[in-house]
Short mmCIF file of the C-alpha atoms (twelve columns), coordinates in Angstrom:
data_MODEL
# 
_entry.id   MODEL 
# 
loop_
_atom_site.group_PDB 
_atom_site.id 
_atom_site.type_symbol 
_atom_site.label_atom_id 
_atom_site.label_alt_id 
_atom_site.label_comp_id 
_atom_site.label_asym_id 
_atom_site.label_seq_id 
_atom_site.Cartn_x 
_atom_site.Cartn_y 
_atom_site.Cartn_z 
_atom_site.pdbx_PDB_model_num 
ATOM 1   C CA . MET A 1   94.537  106.451 131.700 1 
ATOM 2   C CA . ASP A 2   92.570  104.664 129.011 1 
ATOM 3   C CA . ASN A 3   94.292  105.136 125.634 1 
ATOM 4   C CA . ARG A 4   91.893  102.925 123.757 1 
ATOM 5   C CA . CYS A 5   90.171  104.336 120.719 1 
ATOM 6   C CA . GLN A 6   86.676  105.443 121.781 1 
ATOM 7   C CA . CYS A 7   85.393  106.288 118.314 1 
ATOM 8   C CA . SER A 8   85.963  102.740 117.089 1 
ATOM 9   C CA . ALA A 9   84.075  101.187 120.013 1 
ATOM 10  C CA . SER A 10  81.018  103.395 119.586 1 
ATOM 11  C CA . SER A 11  80.967  103.091 115.799 1 
ATOM 12  C CA . ASP A 12  81.227  99.287  115.982 1 
ATOM 13  C CA . ARG A 13  78.227  99.140  118.308 1 
ATOM 14  C CA . LEU A 14  76.135  101.291 116.011 1 
ATOM 15  C CA . SER A 15  77.187  100.077 112.572 1 
ATOM 16  C CA . ASN A 16  77.824  96.403  113.237 1 
ATOM 17  C CA . PRO A 17  75.821  95.119  116.231 1 
ATOM 18  C CA . ILE A 18  76.358  91.452  115.280 1 
ATOM 19  C CA . LEU A 19  80.138  91.858  115.257 1 
ATOM 20  C CA . TYR A 20  80.002  93.848  118.484 1 
ATOM 21  C CA . ASN A 21  78.024  91.075  120.194 1 
ATOM 22  C CA . ILE A 22  80.564  88.462  119.054 1 
ATOM 23  C CA . LEU A 23  83.437  90.493  120.449 1 
ATOM 24  C CA . SER A 24  81.584  91.226  123.688 1 
ATOM 25  C CA . GLN A 25  80.900  87.539  124.258 1 
ATOM 26  C CA . MET A 26  84.566  86.745  123.703 1 
ATOM 27  C CA . ASP A 27  85.666  89.485  126.103 1 
ATOM 28  C CA . ASN A 28  83.329  88.092  128.807 1 
ATOM 29  C CA . SER A 29  84.439  84.483  128.373 1 
ATOM 30  C CA . LYS A 30  86.637  82.763  130.924 1 
ATOM 31  C CA . PRO A 31  90.428  83.088  130.610 1 
ATOM 32  C CA . GLY A 32  92.070  80.437  128.486 1 
ATOM 33  C CA . GLN A 33  88.996  79.734  126.347 1 
ATOM 34  C CA . ASN A 34  90.137  81.095  122.977 1 
ATOM 35  C CA . ASN A 35  89.791  84.719  124.048 1 
ATOM 36  C CA . PHE A 36  90.006  87.051  121.083 1 
ATOM 37  C CA . ASN A 37  92.251  90.101  121.390 1 
ATOM 38  C CA . TYR A 38  90.251  92.862  119.754 1 
ATOM 39  C CA . ASN A 39  93.018  95.410  120.280 1 
ATOM 40  C CA . SER A 40  95.328  93.482  117.922 1 
ATOM 41  C CA . VAL A 41  92.803  93.230  115.090 1 
ATOM 42  C CA . PRO A 42  93.103  95.644  112.149 1 
ATOM 43  C CA . HIS A 43  89.956  97.744  111.961 1 
ATOM 44  C CA . ARG A 44  88.728  100.934 110.395 1 
ATOM 45  C CA . CYS A 45  89.031  103.942 112.640 1 
ATOM 46  C CA . ASN A 46  89.058  107.670 111.974 1 
ATOM 47  C CA . CYS A 47  91.729  108.453 114.562 1 
ATOM 48  C CA . GLU A 48  95.374  108.063 113.530 1 
ATOM 49  C CA . LEU A 49  96.314  106.234 116.728 1 
ATOM 50  C CA . ARG A 50  94.411  103.060 115.802 1 
ATOM 51  C CA . ARG A 51  93.857  103.374 112.051 1 
ATOM 52  C CA . THR A 52  95.819  100.467 110.571 1 
ATOM 53  C CA . VAL A 53  97.361  100.882 107.125 1 
ATOM 54  C CA . CYS A 54  99.393  99.045  104.487 1 
ATOM 55  C CA . LEU A 55  101.366 100.031 101.377 1 
ATOM 56  C CA . LYS A 56  99.437  101.077 98.283  1 
ATOM 57  C CA . ARG A 57  102.039 99.552  95.936  1 
ATOM 58  C CA . PRO A 58  103.592 96.774  98.022  1 
ATOM 59  C CA . ALA A 59  105.354 94.915  95.189  1 
ATOM 60  C CA . GLU A 60  107.213 98.015  93.994  1 
ATOM 61  C CA . ILE A 61  107.932 99.630  97.363  1 
ATOM 62  C CA . CYS A 62  108.958 96.394  99.101  1 
ATOM 63  C CA . LYS A 63  111.463 95.779  96.305  1 
ATOM 64  C CA . GLU A 64  112.935 99.261  96.743  1 
ATOM 65  C CA . ALA A 65  112.980 98.867  100.526 1 
ATOM 66  C CA . SER A 66  114.764 95.517  100.252 1 
ATOM 67  C CA . ALA A 67  117.433 97.093  98.069  1 
ATOM 68  C CA . VAL A 68  117.933 99.844  100.661 1 
ATOM 69  C CA . LEU A 69  118.201 97.258  103.444 1 
ATOM 70  C CA . VAL A 70  120.876 95.308  101.544 1 
ATOM 71  C CA . LYS A 71  122.870 98.528  101.035 1 
ATOM 72  C CA . THR A 72  122.438 99.308  104.739 1 
ATOM 73  C CA . VAL A 73  123.925 95.991  105.851 1 
ATOM 74  C CA . HIS A 74  126.745 96.258  103.312 1 
ATOM 75  C CA . PHE A 75  127.550 99.753  104.617 1 
ATOM 76  C CA . MET A 76  127.985 98.376  108.134 1 
ATOM 77  C CA . LYS A 77  129.856 95.330  106.893 1 
ATOM 78  C CA . ASN A 78  132.397 97.442  105.014 1 
ATOM 79  C CA . LEU A 79  133.318 99.652  107.985 1 
ATOM 80  C CA . PRO A 80  136.753 98.508  109.247 1 
ATOM 81  C CA . ALA A 81  136.102 99.954  112.716 1 
ATOM 82  C CA . PHE A 82  132.851 98.026  113.007 1 
ATOM 83  C CA . ASN A 83  134.596 94.763  112.104 1 
ATOM 84  C CA . GLN A 84  137.140 95.356  114.872 1 
ATOM 85  C CA . LEU A 85  134.423 95.192  117.522 1 
ATOM 86  C CA . PRO A 86  133.624 91.988  119.461 1 
ATOM 87  C CA . PRO A 87  130.870 89.949  117.736 1 
ATOM 88  C CA . ASN A 88  128.442 90.537  120.624 1 
ATOM 89  C CA . ASP A 89  128.956 94.301  120.313 1 
ATOM 90  C CA . GLN A 90  128.384 94.085  116.572 1 
ATOM 91  C CA . PHE A 91  125.100 92.272  117.192 1 
ATOM 92  C CA . SER A 92  123.985 94.793  119.839 1 
ATOM 93  C CA . LEU A 93  124.748 97.750  117.565 1 
ATOM 94  C CA . LEU A 94  122.990 96.064  114.636 1 
ATOM 95  C CA . LYS A 95  119.879 95.429  116.743 1 
ATOM 96  C CA . ASN A 96  119.853 99.043  117.926 1 
ATOM 97  C CA . CYS A 97  120.652 100.851 114.688 1 
ATOM 98  C CA . TRP A 98  119.287 98.866  111.734 1 
ATOM 99  C CA . ALA A 99  115.930 100.673 111.686 1 
ATOM 100 C CA . PRO A 100 117.235 104.290 111.905 1 
ATOM 101 C CA . LEU A 101 119.986 103.366 109.460 1 
ATOM 102 C CA . PHE A 102 117.383 101.974 107.068 1 
ATOM 103 C CA . ILE A 103 115.348 105.189 107.337 1 
ATOM 104 C CA . LEU A 104 118.442 107.199 106.441 1 
ATOM 105 C CA . GLY A 105 118.855 104.936 103.417 1 
ATOM 106 C CA . VAL A 106 115.229 105.482 102.418 1 
ATOM 107 C CA . ALA A 107 115.767 109.229 102.701 1 
ATOM 108 C CA . GLN A 108 118.995 109.103 100.704 1 
ATOM 109 C CA . GLU A 109 117.435 106.995 97.947  1 
ATOM 110 C CA . HIS A 110 114.268 109.170 97.949  1 
ATOM 111 C CA . VAL A 111 111.956 106.185 98.308  1 
ATOM 112 C CA . ASP A 112 108.504 107.762 98.432  1 
ATOM 113 C CA . PHE A 113 105.440 105.692 99.253  1 
ATOM 114 C CA . GLU A 114 101.732 105.953 99.974  1 
ATOM 115 C CA . VAL A 115 99.563  103.897 102.293 1 
ATOM 116 C CA . THR A 116 95.936  102.846 102.336 1 
ATOM 117 C CA . ASP A 117 93.594  101.467 104.986 1 
ATOM 118 C CA . THR A 118 94.097  97.821  105.892 1 
ATOM 119 C CA . PRO A 119 91.256  95.777  104.326 1 
ATOM 120 C CA . ALA A 120 88.440  95.624  106.869 1 
ATOM 121 C CA . ASP A 121 87.191  92.156  105.883 1 
ATOM 122 C CA . SER A 122 90.310  90.540  107.348 1 
ATOM 123 C CA . MET A 123 88.916  91.051  110.854 1 
ATOM 124 C CA . LEU A 124 85.650  89.174  110.184 1 
ATOM 125 C CA . LYS A 125 87.491  86.341  108.444 1 
ATOM 126 C CA . LYS A 126 89.778  85.774  111.414 1 
ATOM 127 C CA . ILE A 127 86.905  85.936  113.918 1 
ATOM 128 C CA . LEU A 128 84.516  83.655  112.075 1 
ATOM 129 C CA . LEU A 129 86.965  81.184  110.541 1 
ATOM 130 C CA . ASN A 130 89.454  80.801  113.358 1 
ATOM 131 C CA . ARG A 131 89.204  82.275  116.843 1 
ATOM 132 C CA . GLN A 132 92.773  81.357  117.654 1 
ATOM 133 C CA . GLU A 133 95.035  84.384  117.219 1 
ATOM 134 C CA . SER A 134 97.529  84.001  114.412 1 
ATOM 135 C CA . PRO A 135 101.109 85.390  114.617 1 
ATOM 136 C CA . GLU A 136 100.008 88.123  112.212 1 
ATOM 137 C CA . MET A 137 97.328  89.319  114.620 1 
ATOM 138 C CA . GLU A 138 99.681  89.237  117.613 1 
ATOM 139 C CA . ARG A 139 102.141 91.570  115.883 1 
ATOM 140 C CA . GLU A 140 101.782 95.327  116.113 1 
ATOM 141 C CA . GLN A 141 100.157 96.511  112.895 1 
ATOM 142 C CA . PRO A 142 101.299 99.737  111.144 1 
ATOM 143 C CA . THR A 143 99.112  102.700 112.039 1 
ATOM 144 C CA . MET A 144 98.547  106.005 110.268 1 
ATOM 145 C CA . ALA A 145 100.081 107.763 113.279 1 
ATOM 146 C CA . GLY A 146 103.310 105.782 112.927 1 
ATOM 147 C CA . VAL A 147 103.462 106.255 109.153 1 
ATOM 148 C CA . SER A 148 102.822 109.999 109.530 1 
ATOM 149 C CA . LYS A 149 105.757 110.235 111.936 1 
ATOM 150 C CA . LEU A 150 107.964 108.350 109.468 1 
ATOM 151 C CA . LYS A 151 106.935 110.496 106.501 1 
ATOM 152 C CA . SER A 152 107.467 113.679 108.529 1 
ATOM 153 C CA . CYS A 153 111.010 112.527 109.341 1 
ATOM 154 C CA . LEU A 154 111.724 111.744 105.683 1 
ATOM 155 C CA . LYS A 155 110.432 115.141 104.554 1 
ATOM 156 C CA . LYS A 156 112.758 116.885 106.997 1 
ATOM 157 C CA . PHE A 157 115.743 114.971 105.631 1 
ATOM 158 C CA . TRP A 158 114.697 115.728 102.065 1 
ATOM 159 C CA . SER A 159 114.411 119.423 102.908 1 
ATOM 160 C CA . LEU A 160 117.995 119.338 104.228 1 
ATOM 161 C CA . ASP A 161 119.148 117.817 100.907 1 
ATOM 162 C CA . LEU A 162 122.148 116.049 102.440 1 
ATOM 163 C CA . SER A 163 125.145 115.197 100.300 1 
ATOM 164 C CA . PRO A 164 126.418 111.586 100.083 1 
ATOM 165 C CA . LYS A 165 129.257 112.420 102.484 1 
ATOM 166 C CA . GLU A 166 126.863 113.990 104.980 1 
ATOM 167 C CA . TYR A 167 124.703 110.866 104.859 1 
ATOM 168 C CA . ALA A 168 127.759 108.624 105.287 1 
ATOM 169 C CA . TYR A 169 129.056 110.376 108.405 1 
ATOM 170 C CA . LEU A 170 125.550 110.705 109.847 1 
ATOM 171 C CA . LYS A 171 125.158 106.949 109.437 1 
ATOM 172 C CA . GLY A 172 128.442 106.562 111.318 1 
ATOM 173 C CA . THR A 173 127.136 108.587 114.257 1 
ATOM 174 C CA . THR A 174 123.998 106.414 114.206 1 
ATOM 175 C CA . ILE A 175 125.818 103.072 114.145 1 
ATOM 176 C CA . PHE A 176 128.367 103.827 116.848 1 
ATOM 177 C CA . ASN A 177 126.045 104.531 119.755 1 
ATOM 178 C CA . PRO A 178 127.853 104.126 123.107 1 
ATOM 179 C CA . ASP A 179 124.537 104.203 124.988 1 
ATOM 180 C CA . VAL A 180 123.576 100.732 123.735 1 
ATOM 181 C CA . PRO A 181 123.443 98.486  126.836 1 
ATOM 182 C CA . ASP A 182 126.107 95.857  127.640 1 
ATOM 183 C CA . LEU A 183 128.727 96.954  125.125 1 
ATOM 184 C CA . LYS A 184 132.135 95.500  125.971 1 
ATOM 185 C CA . ALA A 185 133.942 98.165  123.931 1 
ATOM 186 C CA . ALA A 186 131.734 101.116 124.909 1 
ATOM 187 C CA . MET A 187 134.658 103.551 125.187 1 
ATOM 188 C CA . PHE A 188 135.919 102.572 121.743 1 
ATOM 189 C CA . VAL A 189 132.412 102.976 120.295 1 
ATOM 190 C CA . GLU A 190 132.081 106.398 121.935 1 
ATOM 191 C CA . GLY A 191 135.346 107.465 120.327 1 
ATOM 192 C CA . LEU A 192 134.118 106.285 116.927 1 
ATOM 193 C CA . GLN A 193 130.898 108.256 117.308 1 
ATOM 194 C CA . GLN A 194 132.829 111.401 118.221 1 
ATOM 195 C CA . GLU A 195 135.065 110.929 115.177 1 
ATOM 196 C CA . ALA A 196 132.006 110.540 112.927 1 
ATOM 197 C CA . GLN A 197 130.379 113.650 114.410 1 
ATOM 198 C CA . HIS A 198 133.573 115.659 113.952 1 
ATOM 199 C CA . ALA A 199 133.902 114.487 110.341 1 
ATOM 200 C CA . LEU A 200 130.252 115.376 109.705 1 
ATOM 201 C CA . SER A 201 130.796 118.854 111.152 1 
ATOM 202 C CA . GLU A 202 133.822 119.423 108.921 1 
ATOM 203 C CA . VAL A 203 131.968 118.266 105.804 1 
ATOM 204 C CA . VAL A 204 129.021 120.525 106.600 1 
ATOM 205 C CA . GLN A 205 131.325 123.535 107.021 1 
ATOM 206 C CA . LEU A 206 133.122 122.696 103.765 1 
ATOM 207 C CA . ILE A 207 129.959 122.266 101.673 1 
ATOM 208 C CA . HIS A 208 127.839 124.939 103.385 1 
ATOM 209 C CA . PRO A 209 130.297 127.496 104.810 1 
ATOM 210 C CA . GLY A 210 127.622 130.176 105.192 1 
ATOM 211 C CA . ASP A 211 125.120 128.007 107.063 1 
ATOM 212 C CA . GLN A 212 126.215 127.992 110.697 1 
ATOM 213 C CA . GLU A 213 123.099 126.183 111.921 1 
ATOM 214 C CA . ARG A 214 123.062 123.310 109.437 1 
ATOM 215 C CA . PHE A 215 125.039 120.871 111.606 1 
ATOM 216 C CA . ALA A 216 122.648 121.404 114.526 1 
ATOM 217 C CA . ARG A 217 119.622 120.976 112.238 1 
ATOM 218 C CA . ILE A 218 121.008 117.682 110.930 1 
ATOM 219 C CA . LEU A 219 121.522 116.298 114.434 1 
ATOM 220 C CA . LEU A 220 118.092 117.519 115.517 1 
ATOM 221 C CA . THR A 221 116.446 115.809 112.560 1 
ATOM 222 C CA . ALA A 222 118.458 112.645 113.225 1 
ATOM 223 C CA . SER A 223 117.091 112.567 116.782 1 
ATOM 224 C CA . MET A 224 113.669 111.801 115.286 1 
ATOM 225 C CA . LEU A 225 114.924 108.447 114.039 1 
ATOM 226 C CA . GLN A 226 114.739 106.785 117.456 1 
ATOM 227 C CA . SER A 227 111.021 107.614 117.768 1 
ATOM 228 C CA . ILE A 228 110.172 105.343 114.817 1 
ATOM 229 C CA . THR A 229 109.837 101.738 115.963 1 
ATOM 230 C CA . PRO A 230 111.565 98.822  114.220 1 
ATOM 231 C CA . SER A 231 108.224 96.974  114.280 1 
ATOM 232 C CA . LEU A 232 106.649 99.672  112.105 1 
ATOM 233 C CA . ILE A 233 109.474 99.359  109.557 1 
ATOM 234 C CA . THR A 234 109.313 95.561  109.610 1 
ATOM 235 C CA . GLU A 235 105.542 95.233  109.251 1 
ATOM 236 C CA . LEU A 236 105.142 97.998  106.674 1 
ATOM 237 C CA . PHE A 237 108.040 97.272  104.316 1 
ATOM 238 C CA . PHE A 238 109.177 93.690  104.887 1 
ATOM 239 C CA . ARG A 239 106.389 91.493  106.255 1 
ATOM 240 C CA . PRO A 240 104.861 91.059  102.764 1 
ATOM 241 C CA . VAL A 241 108.254 89.735  101.621 1 
ATOM 242 C CA . ILE A 242 109.595 87.668  104.534 1 
ATOM 243 C CA . GLY A 243 106.321 86.206  105.810 1 
ATOM 244 C CA . GLN A 244 106.700 84.778  109.331 1 
ATOM 245 C CA . ALA A 245 110.512 85.007  109.343 1 
ATOM 246 C CA . ASP A 246 112.369 87.077  111.933 1 
ATOM 247 C CA . LEU A 247 113.911 90.077  110.168 1 
ATOM 248 C CA . LEU A 248 116.645 90.557  112.760 1 
ATOM 249 C CA . GLU A 249 117.803 86.960  112.248 1 
ATOM 250 C CA . LEU A 250 117.974 87.594  108.501 1 
ATOM 251 C CA . LEU A 251 120.020 90.745  109.092 1 
ATOM 252 C CA . VAL A 252 122.419 88.832  111.339 1 
ATOM 253 C CA . ASP A 253 122.890 86.211  108.631 1 
ATOM 254 C CA . MET A 254 123.596 88.947  106.074 1 
ATOM 255 C CA . LEU A 255 126.022 90.781  108.339 1 
ATOM 256 C CA . PHE A 256 128.072 87.817  109.542 1 
ATOM 257 C CA . CYS A 257 128.108 85.919  106.256 1 
ATOM 258 C CA . ARG A 258 131.696 86.562  105.153 1 
# 
């Protein structure tokens, strides 16, 4: 099934025939001769699937996001049970959970943000000035569809109005995921997750004794976290700050720097 955006292809042919001809010639060229990957280029599109976006206020929001990320790593670092795990297990859990944990931090800190269309002139510049694909163009760019999914998740958490303790135990259930592949201490991690879930259930009953469905709603909302890709979080909030650096490597340095 062809999932490519059809509206962008037809509109490019009609509104920009010169650009369309350039791209067509590149697509028809022989392999290995500076082929240009049109699918990776930010371009204007009316459909959310391919409409690339960036932050409206990057300086302000990236600063807030960085502060949340630092708190996220410190939260993990200060968990005694996490520090008892083998280093390889710590790395695997970090790789799996940093993005959902960051989103929980964004929700807790009420970091609200707006996006705007990625500047369209960047595509022409990269085509005409340098046909070789840059690392920026090879990376998956944030789309309106991905941002809409993220904002929908945040709104659900904000509607739940979780207390600090609820957030803390929910973060525990997120960190200690026994389904992460190749964990050496998987049974221990599973026990930690069960403890965090039990503690969360008790806190919910204590704070909201009349709301029997709240615990289930929290877990259901938390299940949305895994549908939001780490690449979206990285490119939207941190690429303007870290440049070409690997965010996961930076997180590892932060976590294991004693």
